[in-house]
PDB file of C-alpha atoms in Angstrom:
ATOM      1  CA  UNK U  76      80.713  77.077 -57.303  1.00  0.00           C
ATOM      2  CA  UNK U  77      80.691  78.163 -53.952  1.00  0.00           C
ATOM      3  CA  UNK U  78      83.505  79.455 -53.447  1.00  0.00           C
ATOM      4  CA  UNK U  79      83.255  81.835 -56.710  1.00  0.00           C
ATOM      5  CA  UNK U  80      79.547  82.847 -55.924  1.00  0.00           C
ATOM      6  CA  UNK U  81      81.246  84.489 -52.555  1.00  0.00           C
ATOM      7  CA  UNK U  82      80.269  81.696 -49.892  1.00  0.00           C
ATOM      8  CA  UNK U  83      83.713  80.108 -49.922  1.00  0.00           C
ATOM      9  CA  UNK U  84      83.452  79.757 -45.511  1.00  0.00           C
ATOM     10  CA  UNK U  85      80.252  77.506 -46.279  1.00  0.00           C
ATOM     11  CA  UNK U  86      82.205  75.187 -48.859  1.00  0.00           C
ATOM     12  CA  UNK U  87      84.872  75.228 -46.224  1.00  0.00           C
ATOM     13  CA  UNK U  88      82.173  74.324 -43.354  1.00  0.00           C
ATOM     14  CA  UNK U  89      80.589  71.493 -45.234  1.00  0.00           C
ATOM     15  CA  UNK U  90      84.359  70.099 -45.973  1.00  0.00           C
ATOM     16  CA  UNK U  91      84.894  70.341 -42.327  1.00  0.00           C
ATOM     17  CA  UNK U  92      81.242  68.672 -41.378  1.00  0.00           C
ATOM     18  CA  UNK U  93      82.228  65.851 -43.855  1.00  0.00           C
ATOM     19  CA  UNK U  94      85.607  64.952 -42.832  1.00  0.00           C
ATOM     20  CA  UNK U  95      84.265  64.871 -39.533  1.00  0.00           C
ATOM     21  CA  UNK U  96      81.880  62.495 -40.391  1.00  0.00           C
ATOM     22  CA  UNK U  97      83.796  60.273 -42.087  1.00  0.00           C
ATOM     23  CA  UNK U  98      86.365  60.635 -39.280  1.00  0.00           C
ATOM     24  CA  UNK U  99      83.051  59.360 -36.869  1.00  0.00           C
ATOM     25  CA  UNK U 100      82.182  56.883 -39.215  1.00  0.00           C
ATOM     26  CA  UNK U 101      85.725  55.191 -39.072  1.00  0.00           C
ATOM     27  CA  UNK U 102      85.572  55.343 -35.349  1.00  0.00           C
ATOM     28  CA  UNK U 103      82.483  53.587 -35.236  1.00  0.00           C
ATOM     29  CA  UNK U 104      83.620  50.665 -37.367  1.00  0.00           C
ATOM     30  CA  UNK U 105      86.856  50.190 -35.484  1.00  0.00           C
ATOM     31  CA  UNK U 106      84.829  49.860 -32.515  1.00  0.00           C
ATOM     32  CA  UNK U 107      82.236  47.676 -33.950  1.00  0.00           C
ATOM     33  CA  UNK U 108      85.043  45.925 -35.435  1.00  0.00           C
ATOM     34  CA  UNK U 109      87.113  45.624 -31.895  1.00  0.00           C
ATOM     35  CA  UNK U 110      83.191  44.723 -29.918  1.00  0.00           C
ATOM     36  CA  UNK U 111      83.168  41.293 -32.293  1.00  0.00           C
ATOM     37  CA  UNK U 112      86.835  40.194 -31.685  1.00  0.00           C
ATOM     38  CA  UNK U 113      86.232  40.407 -27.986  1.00  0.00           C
ATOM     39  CA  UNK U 114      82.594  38.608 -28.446  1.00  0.00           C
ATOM     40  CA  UNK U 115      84.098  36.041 -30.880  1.00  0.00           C
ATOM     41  CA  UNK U 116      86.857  35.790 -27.174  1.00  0.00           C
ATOM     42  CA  UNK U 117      84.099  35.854 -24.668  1.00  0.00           C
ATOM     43  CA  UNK U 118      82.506  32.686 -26.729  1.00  0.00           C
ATOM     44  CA  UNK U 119      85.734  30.656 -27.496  1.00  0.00           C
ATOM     45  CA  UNK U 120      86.624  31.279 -23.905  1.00  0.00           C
ATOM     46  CA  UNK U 121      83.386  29.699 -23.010  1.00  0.00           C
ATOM     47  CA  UNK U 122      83.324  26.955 -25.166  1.00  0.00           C
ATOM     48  CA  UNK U 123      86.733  26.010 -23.853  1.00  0.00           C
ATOM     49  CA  UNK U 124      85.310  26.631 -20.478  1.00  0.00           C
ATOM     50  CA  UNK U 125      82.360  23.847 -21.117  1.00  0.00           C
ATOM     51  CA  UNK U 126      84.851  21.469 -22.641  1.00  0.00           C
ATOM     52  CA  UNK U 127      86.666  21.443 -19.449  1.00  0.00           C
ATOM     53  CA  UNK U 128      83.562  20.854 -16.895  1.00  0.00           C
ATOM     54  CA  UNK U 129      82.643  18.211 -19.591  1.00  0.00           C
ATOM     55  CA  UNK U 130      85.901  16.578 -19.415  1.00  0.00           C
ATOM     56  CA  UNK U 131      85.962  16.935 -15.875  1.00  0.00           C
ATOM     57  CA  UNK U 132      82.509  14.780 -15.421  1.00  0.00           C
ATOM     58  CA  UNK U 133      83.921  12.468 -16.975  1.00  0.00           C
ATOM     59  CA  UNK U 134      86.850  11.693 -15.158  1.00  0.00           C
ATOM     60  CA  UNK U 135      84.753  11.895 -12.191  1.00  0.00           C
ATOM     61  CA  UNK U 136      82.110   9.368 -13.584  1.00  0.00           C
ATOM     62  CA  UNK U 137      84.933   6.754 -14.566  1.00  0.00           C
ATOM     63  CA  UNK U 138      86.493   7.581 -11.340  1.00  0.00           C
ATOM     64  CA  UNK U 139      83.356   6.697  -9.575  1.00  0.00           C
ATOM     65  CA  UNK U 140      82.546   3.919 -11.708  1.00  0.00           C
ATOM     66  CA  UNK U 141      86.023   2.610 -11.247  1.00  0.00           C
ATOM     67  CA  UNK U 142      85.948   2.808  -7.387  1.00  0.00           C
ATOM     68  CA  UNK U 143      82.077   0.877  -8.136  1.00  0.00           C
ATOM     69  CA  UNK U 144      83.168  -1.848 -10.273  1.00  0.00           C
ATOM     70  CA  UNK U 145      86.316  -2.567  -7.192  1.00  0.00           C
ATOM     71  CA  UNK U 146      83.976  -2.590  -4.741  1.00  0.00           C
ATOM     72  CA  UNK U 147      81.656  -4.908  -6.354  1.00  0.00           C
ATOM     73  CA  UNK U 148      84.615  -7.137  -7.732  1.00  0.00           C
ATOM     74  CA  UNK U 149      86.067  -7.224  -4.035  1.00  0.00           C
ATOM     75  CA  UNK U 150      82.415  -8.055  -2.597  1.00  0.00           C
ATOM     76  CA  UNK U 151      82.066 -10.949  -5.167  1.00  0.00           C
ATOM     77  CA  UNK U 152      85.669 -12.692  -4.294  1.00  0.00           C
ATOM     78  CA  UNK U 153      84.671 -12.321  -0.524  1.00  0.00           C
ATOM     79  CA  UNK U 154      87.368  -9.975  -0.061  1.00  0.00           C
ATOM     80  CA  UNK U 155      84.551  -7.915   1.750  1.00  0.00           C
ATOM     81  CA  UNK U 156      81.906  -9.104   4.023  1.00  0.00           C
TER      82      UNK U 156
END
């Protein structure tokens, strides 16, 4: 209707306008789309992260409670005085 009531650059302008708002749009969602994959990263890489310090105490505990339970073994059969 625009175009045949004489105002054909305005139909043109709002075509324009809306393509480059959809074009915007898309942008936005590819980078709200690319912010979660590297937040979904951030938190598996510091999950793994805490699983290793966990794992890590532990060894260190059963080290240490290894080295204990010597001692006191070696203490008990006089080994030590």
């Amino acid at each position: 209707m625009l175009v045949w009531s004489g105002q054909g650059q305005l139909w043109h302008d709002m075509v324009k306008t809306r393509d480059e708002m959809r074009k915007q749009i898309a942008k936005e969602e590819a980078e709200a789309v690319k912010q979660k994959i590297i937040d979904a990263t951030k938190a598996q890489d510091r999950k793994d992260m805490m699983q290793d310090i966990q794992l890590s105490v532990a060894i260190i505990a059963a080290f240490g409670l290894g080295v204990y339970w010597f001692v006191q073994w070696g203490i008990s059969k006089g080994l030590w005085r």
